[in-house]
mmCIF file with all atom_site columns, C-alpha atoms in Angstrom:
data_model
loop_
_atom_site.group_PDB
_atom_site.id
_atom_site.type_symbol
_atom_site.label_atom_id
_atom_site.label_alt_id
_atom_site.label_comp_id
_atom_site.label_asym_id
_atom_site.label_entity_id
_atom_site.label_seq_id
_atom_site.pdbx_PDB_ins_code
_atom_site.Cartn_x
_atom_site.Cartn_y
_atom_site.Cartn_z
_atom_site.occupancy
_atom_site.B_iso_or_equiv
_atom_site.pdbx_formal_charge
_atom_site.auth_seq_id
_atom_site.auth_comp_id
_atom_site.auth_asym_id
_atom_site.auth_atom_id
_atom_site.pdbx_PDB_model_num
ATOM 1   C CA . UNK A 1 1   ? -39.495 68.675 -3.954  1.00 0.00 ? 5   UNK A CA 1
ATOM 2   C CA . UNK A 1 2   ? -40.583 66.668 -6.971  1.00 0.00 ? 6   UNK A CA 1
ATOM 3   C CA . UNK A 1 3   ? -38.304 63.730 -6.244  1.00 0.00 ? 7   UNK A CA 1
ATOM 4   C CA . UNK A 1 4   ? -38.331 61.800 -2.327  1.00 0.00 ? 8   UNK A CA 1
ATOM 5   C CA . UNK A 1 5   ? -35.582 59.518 -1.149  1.00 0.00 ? 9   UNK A CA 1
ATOM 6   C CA . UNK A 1 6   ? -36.985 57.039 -2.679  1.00 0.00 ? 10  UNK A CA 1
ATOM 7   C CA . UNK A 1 7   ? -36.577 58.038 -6.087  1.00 0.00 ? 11  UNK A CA 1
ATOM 8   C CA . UNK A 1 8   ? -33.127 60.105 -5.703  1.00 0.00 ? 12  UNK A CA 1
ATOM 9   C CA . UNK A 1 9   ? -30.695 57.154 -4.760  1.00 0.00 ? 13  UNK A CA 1
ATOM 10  C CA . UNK A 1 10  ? -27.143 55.475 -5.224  1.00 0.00 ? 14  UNK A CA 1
ATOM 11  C CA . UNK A 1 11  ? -26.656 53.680 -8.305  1.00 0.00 ? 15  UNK A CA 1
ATOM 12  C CA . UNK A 1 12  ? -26.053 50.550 -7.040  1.00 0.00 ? 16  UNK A CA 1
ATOM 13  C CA . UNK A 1 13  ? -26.675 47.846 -9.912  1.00 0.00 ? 17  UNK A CA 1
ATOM 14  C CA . UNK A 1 14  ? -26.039 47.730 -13.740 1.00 0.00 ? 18  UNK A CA 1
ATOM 15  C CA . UNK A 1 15  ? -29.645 47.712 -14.601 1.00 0.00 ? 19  UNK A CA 1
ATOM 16  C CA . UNK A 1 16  ? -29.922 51.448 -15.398 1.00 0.00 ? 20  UNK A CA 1
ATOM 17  C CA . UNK A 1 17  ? -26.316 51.801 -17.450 1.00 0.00 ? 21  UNK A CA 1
ATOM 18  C CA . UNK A 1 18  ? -28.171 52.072 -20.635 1.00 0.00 ? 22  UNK A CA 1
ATOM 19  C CA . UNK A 1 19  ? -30.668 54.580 -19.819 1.00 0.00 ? 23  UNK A CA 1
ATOM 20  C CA . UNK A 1 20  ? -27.367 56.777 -17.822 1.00 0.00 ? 24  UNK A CA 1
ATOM 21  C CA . UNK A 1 21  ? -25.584 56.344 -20.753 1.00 0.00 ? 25  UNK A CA 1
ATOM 22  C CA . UNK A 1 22  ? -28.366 57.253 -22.997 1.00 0.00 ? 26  UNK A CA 1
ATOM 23  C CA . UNK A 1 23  ? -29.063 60.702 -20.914 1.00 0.00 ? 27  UNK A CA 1
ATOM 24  C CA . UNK A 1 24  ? -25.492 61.552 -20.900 1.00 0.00 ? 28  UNK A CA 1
ATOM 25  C CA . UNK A 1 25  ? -24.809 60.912 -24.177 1.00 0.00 ? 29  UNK A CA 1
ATOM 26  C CA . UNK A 1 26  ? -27.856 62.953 -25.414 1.00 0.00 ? 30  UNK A CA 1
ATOM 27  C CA . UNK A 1 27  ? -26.058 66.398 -23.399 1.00 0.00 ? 31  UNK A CA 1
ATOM 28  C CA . UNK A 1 28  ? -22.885 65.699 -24.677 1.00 0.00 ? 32  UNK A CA 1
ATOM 29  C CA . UNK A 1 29  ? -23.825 65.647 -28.024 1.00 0.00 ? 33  UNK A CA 1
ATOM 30  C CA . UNK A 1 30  ? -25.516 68.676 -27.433 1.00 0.00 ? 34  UNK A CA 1
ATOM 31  C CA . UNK A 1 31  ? -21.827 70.383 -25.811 1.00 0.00 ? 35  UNK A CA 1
ATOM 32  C CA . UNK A 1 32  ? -23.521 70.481 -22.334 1.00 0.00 ? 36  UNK A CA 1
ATOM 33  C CA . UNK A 1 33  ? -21.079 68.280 -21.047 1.00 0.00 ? 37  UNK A CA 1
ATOM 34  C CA . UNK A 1 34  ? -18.049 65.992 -21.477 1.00 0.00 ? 38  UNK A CA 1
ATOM 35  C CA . UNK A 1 35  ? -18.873 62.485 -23.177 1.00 0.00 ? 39  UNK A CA 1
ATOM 36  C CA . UNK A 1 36  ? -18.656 59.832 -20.874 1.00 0.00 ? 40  UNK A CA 1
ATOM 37  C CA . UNK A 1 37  ? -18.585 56.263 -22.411 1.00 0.00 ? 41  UNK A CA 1
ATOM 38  C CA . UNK A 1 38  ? -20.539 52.952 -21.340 1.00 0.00 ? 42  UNK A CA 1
ATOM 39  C CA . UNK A 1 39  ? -17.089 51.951 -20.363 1.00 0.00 ? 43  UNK A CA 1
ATOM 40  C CA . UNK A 1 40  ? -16.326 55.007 -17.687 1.00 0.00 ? 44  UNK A CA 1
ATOM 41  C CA . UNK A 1 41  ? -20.155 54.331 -16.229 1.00 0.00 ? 45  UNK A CA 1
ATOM 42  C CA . UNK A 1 42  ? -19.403 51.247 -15.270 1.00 0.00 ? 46  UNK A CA 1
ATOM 43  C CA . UNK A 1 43  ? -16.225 52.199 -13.635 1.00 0.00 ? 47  UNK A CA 1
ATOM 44  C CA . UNK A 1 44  ? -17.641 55.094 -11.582 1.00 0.00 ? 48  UNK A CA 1
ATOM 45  C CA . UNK A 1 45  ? -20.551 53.385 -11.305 1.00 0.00 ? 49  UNK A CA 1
ATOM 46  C CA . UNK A 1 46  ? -20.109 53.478 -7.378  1.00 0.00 ? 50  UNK A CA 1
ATOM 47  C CA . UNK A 1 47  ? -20.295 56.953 -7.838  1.00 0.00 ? 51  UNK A CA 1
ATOM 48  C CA . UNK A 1 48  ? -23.612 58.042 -9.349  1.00 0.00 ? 52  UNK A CA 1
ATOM 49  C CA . UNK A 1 49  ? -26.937 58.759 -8.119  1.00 0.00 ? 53  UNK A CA 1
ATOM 50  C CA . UNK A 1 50  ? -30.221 58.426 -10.019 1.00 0.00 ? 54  UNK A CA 1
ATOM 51  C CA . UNK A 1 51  ? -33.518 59.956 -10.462 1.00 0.00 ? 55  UNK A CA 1
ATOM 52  C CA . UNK A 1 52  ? -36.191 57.577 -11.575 1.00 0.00 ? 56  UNK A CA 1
ATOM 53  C CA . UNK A 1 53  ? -39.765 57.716 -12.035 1.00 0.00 ? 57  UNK A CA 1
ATOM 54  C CA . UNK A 1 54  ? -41.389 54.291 -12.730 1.00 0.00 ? 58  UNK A CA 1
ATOM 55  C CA . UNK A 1 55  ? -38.645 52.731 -13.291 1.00 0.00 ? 59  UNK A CA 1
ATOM 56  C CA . UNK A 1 56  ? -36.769 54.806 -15.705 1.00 0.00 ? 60  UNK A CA 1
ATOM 57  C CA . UNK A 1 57  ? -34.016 56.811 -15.031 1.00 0.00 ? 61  UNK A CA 1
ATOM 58  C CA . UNK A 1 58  ? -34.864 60.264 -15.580 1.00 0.00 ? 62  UNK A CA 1
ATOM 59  C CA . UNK A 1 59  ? -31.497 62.364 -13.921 1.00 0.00 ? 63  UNK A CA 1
ATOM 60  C CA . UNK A 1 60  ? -27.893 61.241 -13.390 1.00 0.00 ? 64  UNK A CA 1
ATOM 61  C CA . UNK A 1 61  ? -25.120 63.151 -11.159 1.00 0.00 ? 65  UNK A CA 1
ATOM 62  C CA . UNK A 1 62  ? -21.738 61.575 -10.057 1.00 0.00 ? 66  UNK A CA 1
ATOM 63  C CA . UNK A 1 63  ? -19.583 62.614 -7.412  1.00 0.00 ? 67  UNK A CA 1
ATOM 64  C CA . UNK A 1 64  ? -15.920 62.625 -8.206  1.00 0.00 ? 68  UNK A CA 1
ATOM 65  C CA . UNK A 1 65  ? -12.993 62.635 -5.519  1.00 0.00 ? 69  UNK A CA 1
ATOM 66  C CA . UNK A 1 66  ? -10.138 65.049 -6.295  1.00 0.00 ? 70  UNK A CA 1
ATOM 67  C CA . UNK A 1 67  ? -8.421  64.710 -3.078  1.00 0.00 ? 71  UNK A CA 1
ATOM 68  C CA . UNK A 1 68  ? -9.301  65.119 0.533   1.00 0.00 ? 72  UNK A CA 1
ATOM 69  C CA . UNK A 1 69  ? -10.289 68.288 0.118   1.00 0.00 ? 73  UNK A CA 1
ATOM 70  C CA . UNK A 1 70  ? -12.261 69.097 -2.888  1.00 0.00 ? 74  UNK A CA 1
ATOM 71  C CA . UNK A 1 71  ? -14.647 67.109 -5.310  1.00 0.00 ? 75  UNK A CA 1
ATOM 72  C CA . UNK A 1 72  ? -16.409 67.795 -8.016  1.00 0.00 ? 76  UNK A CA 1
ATOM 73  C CA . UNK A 1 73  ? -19.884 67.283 -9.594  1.00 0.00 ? 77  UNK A CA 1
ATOM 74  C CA . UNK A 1 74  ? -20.216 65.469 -13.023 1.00 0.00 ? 78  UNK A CA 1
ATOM 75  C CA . UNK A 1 75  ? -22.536 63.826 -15.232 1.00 0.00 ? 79  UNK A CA 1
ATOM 76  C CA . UNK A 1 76  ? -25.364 66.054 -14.011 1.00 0.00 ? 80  UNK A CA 1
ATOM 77  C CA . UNK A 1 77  ? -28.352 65.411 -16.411 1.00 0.00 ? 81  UNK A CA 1
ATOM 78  C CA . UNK A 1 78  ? -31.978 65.538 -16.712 1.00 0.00 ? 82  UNK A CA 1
ATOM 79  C CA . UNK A 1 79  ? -34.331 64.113 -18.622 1.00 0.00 ? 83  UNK A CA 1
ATOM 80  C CA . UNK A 1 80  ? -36.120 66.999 -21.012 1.00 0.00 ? 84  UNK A CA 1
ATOM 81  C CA . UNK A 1 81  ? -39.783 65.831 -20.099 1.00 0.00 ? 85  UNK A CA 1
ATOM 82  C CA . UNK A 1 82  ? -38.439 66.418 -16.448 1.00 0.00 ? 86  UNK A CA 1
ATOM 83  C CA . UNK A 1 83  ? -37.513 69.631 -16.777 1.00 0.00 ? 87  UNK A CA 1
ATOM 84  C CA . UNK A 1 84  ? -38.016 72.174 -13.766 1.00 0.00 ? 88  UNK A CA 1
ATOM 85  C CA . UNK A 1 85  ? -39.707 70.057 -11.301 1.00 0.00 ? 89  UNK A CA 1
ATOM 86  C CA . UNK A 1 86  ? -36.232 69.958 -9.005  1.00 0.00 ? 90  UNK A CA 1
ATOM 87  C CA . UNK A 1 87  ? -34.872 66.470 -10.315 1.00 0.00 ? 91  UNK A CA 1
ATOM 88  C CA . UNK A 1 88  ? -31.804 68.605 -10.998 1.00 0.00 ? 92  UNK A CA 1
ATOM 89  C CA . UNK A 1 89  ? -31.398 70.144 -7.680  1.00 0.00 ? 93  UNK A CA 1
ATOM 90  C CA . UNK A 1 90  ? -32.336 67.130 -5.822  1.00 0.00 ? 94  UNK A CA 1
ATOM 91  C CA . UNK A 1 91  ? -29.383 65.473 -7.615  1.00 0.00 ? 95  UNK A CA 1
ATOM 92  C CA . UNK A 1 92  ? -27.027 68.071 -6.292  1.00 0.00 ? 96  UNK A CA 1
ATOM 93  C CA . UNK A 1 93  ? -28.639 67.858 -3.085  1.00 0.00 ? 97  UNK A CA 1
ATOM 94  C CA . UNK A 1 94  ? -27.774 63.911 -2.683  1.00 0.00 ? 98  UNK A CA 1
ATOM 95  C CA . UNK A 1 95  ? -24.253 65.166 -3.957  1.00 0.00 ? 99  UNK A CA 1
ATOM 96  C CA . UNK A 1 96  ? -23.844 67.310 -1.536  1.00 0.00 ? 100 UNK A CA 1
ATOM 97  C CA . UNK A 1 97  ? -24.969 65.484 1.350   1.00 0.00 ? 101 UNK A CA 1
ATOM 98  C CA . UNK A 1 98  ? -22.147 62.910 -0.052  1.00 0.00 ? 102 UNK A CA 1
ATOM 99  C CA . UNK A 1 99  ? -19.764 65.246 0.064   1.00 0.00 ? 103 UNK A CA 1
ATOM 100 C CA . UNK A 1 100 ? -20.420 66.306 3.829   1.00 0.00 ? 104 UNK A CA 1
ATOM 101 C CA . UNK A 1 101 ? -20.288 63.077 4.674   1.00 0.00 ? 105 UNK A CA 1
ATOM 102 C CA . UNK A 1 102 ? -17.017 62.131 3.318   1.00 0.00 ? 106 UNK A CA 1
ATOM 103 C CA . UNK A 1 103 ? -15.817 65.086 4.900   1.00 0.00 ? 107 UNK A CA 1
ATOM 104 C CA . UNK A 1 104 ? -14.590 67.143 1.811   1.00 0.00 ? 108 UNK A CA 1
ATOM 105 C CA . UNK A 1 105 ? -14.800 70.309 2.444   1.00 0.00 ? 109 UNK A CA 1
ATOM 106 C CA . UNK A 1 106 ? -15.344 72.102 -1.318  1.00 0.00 ? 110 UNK A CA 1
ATOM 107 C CA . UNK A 1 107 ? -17.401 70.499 -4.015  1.00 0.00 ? 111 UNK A CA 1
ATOM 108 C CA . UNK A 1 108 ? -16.599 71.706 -7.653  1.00 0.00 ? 112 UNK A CA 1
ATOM 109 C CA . UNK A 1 109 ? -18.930 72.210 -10.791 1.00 0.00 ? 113 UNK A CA 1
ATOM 110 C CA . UNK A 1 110 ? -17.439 73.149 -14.086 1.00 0.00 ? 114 UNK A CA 1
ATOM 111 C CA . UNK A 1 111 ? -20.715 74.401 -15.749 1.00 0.00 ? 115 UNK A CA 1
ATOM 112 C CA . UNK A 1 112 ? -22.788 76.465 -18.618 1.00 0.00 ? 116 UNK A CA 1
ATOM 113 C CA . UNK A 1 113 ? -25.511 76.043 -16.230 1.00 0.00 ? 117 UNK A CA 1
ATOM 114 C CA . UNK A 1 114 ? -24.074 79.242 -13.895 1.00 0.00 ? 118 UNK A CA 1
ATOM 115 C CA . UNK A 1 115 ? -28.085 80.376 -12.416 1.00 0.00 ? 119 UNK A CA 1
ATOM 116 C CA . UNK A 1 116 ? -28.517 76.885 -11.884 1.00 0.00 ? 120 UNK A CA 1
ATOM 117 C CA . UNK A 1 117 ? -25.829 76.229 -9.466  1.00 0.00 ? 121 UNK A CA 1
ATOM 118 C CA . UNK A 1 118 ? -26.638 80.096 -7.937  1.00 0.00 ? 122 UNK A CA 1
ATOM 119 C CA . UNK A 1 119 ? -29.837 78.312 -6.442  1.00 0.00 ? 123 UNK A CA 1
ATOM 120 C CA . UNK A 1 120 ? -27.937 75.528 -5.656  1.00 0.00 ? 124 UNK A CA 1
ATOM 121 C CA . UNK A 1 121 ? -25.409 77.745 -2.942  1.00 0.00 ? 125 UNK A CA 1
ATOM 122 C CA . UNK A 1 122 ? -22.576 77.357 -5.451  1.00 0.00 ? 126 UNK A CA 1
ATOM 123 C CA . UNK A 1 123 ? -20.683 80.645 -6.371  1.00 0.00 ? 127 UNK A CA 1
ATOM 124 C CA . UNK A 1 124 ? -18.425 81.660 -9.362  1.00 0.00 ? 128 UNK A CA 1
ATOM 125 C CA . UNK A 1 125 ? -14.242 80.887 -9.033  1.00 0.00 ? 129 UNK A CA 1
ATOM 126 C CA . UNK A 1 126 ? -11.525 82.080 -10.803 1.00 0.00 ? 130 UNK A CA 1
ATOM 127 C CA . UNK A 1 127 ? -10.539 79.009 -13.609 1.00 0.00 ? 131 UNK A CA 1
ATOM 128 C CA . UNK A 1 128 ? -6.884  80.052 -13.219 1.00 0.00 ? 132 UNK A CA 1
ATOM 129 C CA . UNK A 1 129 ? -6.968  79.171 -9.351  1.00 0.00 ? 133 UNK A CA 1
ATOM 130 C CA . UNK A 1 130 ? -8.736  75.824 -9.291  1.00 0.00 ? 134 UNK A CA 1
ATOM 131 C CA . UNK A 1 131 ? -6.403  73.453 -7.199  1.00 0.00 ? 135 UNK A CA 1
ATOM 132 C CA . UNK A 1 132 ? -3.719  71.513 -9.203  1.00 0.00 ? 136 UNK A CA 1
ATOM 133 C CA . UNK A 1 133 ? -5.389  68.370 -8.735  1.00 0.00 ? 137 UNK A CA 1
ATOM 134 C CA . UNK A 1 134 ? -8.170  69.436 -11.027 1.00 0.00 ? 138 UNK A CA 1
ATOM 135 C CA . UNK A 1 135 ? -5.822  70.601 -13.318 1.00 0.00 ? 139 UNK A CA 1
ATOM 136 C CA . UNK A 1 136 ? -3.031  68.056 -13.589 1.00 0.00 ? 140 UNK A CA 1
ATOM 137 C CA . UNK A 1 137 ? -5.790  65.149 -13.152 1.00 0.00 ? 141 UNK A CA 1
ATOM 138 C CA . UNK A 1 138 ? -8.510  65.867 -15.542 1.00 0.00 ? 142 UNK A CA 1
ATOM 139 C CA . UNK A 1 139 ? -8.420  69.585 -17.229 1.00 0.00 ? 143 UNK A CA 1
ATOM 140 C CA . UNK A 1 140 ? -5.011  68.598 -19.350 1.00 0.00 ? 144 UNK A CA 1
ATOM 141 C CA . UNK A 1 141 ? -6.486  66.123 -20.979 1.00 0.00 ? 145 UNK A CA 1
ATOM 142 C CA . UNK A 1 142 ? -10.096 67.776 -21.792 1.00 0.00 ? 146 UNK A CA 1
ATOM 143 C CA . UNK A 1 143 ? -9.926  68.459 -25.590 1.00 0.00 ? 147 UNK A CA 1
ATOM 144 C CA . UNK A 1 144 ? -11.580 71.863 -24.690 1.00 0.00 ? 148 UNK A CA 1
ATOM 145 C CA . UNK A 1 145 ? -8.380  72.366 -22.432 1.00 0.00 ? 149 UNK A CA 1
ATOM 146 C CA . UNK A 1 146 ? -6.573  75.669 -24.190 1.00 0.00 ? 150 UNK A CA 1
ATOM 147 C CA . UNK A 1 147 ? -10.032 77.289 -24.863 1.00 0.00 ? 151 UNK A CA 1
ATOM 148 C CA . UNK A 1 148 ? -12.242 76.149 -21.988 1.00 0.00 ? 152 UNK A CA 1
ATOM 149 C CA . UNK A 1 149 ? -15.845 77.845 -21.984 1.00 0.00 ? 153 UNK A CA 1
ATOM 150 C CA . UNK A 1 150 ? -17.055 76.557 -18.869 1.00 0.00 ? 154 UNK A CA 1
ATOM 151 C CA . UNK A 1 151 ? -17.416 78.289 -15.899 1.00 0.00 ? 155 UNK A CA 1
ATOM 152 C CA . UNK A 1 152 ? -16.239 77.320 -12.330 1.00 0.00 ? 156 UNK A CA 1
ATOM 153 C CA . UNK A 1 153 ? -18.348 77.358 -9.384  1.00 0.00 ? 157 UNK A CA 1
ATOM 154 C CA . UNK A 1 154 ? -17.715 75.484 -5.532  1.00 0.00 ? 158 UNK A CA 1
ATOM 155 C CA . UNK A 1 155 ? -19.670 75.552 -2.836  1.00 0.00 ? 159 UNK A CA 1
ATOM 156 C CA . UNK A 1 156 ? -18.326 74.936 0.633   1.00 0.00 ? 160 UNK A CA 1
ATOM 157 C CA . UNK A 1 157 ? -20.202 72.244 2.387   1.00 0.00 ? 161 UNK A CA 1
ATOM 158 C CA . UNK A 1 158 ? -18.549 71.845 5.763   1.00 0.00 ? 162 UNK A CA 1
#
């Protein structure tokens, strides 16, 4: 793969906030993905990984509890010069090595990107039965809520 341990890692400092915020900002604008602002990076900072190439950040993905059972992936970006070199997939990689060893069983995407996450292991779910802690904890208050276009994928990692 493009990216080695040593460039996929645990965002661990505030150093790279900018350029995160920067990449995320850039998809949401585009309606790739829910805005996130500096404000929520810093709180979840604990829970992203980075791809960086000389220093820059050039991917995000965060890993987001739901409960003991299920978690989801968010914030998954990558920079445009980067694309198709596996960045993307590494990220979901480190994700779901994360996941396995928390020891949740499902991990969630709610995606455009469906042949993406195909090649990734994830498969297509049914919206309606994603568990209520999804639903109550972060789908109510999504603005695209009543008319949600995205499409739901899990993969089962233990």
């Amino acid at each position: 793969m493009y990216i080695n341990s040593n460039q996929c890692r645990k965002e661990r400092g505030f150093q790279d906030t900018a350029m995160m915020y920067d990449l995320i900002r850039s998809y949401a604008e585009e309606g790739k993905l829910l805005h996130r602002t500096l404000s929520s990076i810093y709180e979840h900072l604990p829970c992203f990984f980075v791809a960086e190439q000389k220093g820059h950040v050039i991917g995000t993905v965060s890993l987001h509890i739901l409960d003991k059972d299920l978690a989801e992936v968010r914030s998954l970006t990558v920079s445009s010069q980067h694309f198709g070199l596996g960045i993307g997939k590494s990220l979901v990689c480190a994700v779901i090595n994360e996941t396995k060893a928390l020891g949740v069983q499902t991990l969630l995407s709610l995606t455009y990107q469906v042949d993406f996450f195909k090649k990734c292991g994830f498969q297509l779910v049914d919206k309606e039965k994603l568990p209520m802690p999804k639903i109550w904890k972060d789908c109510l208050h999504c603005s695209k809520f009543s008319s949600c276009d995205e499409h739901a994928m899990t993969v089962h990692v233990l």
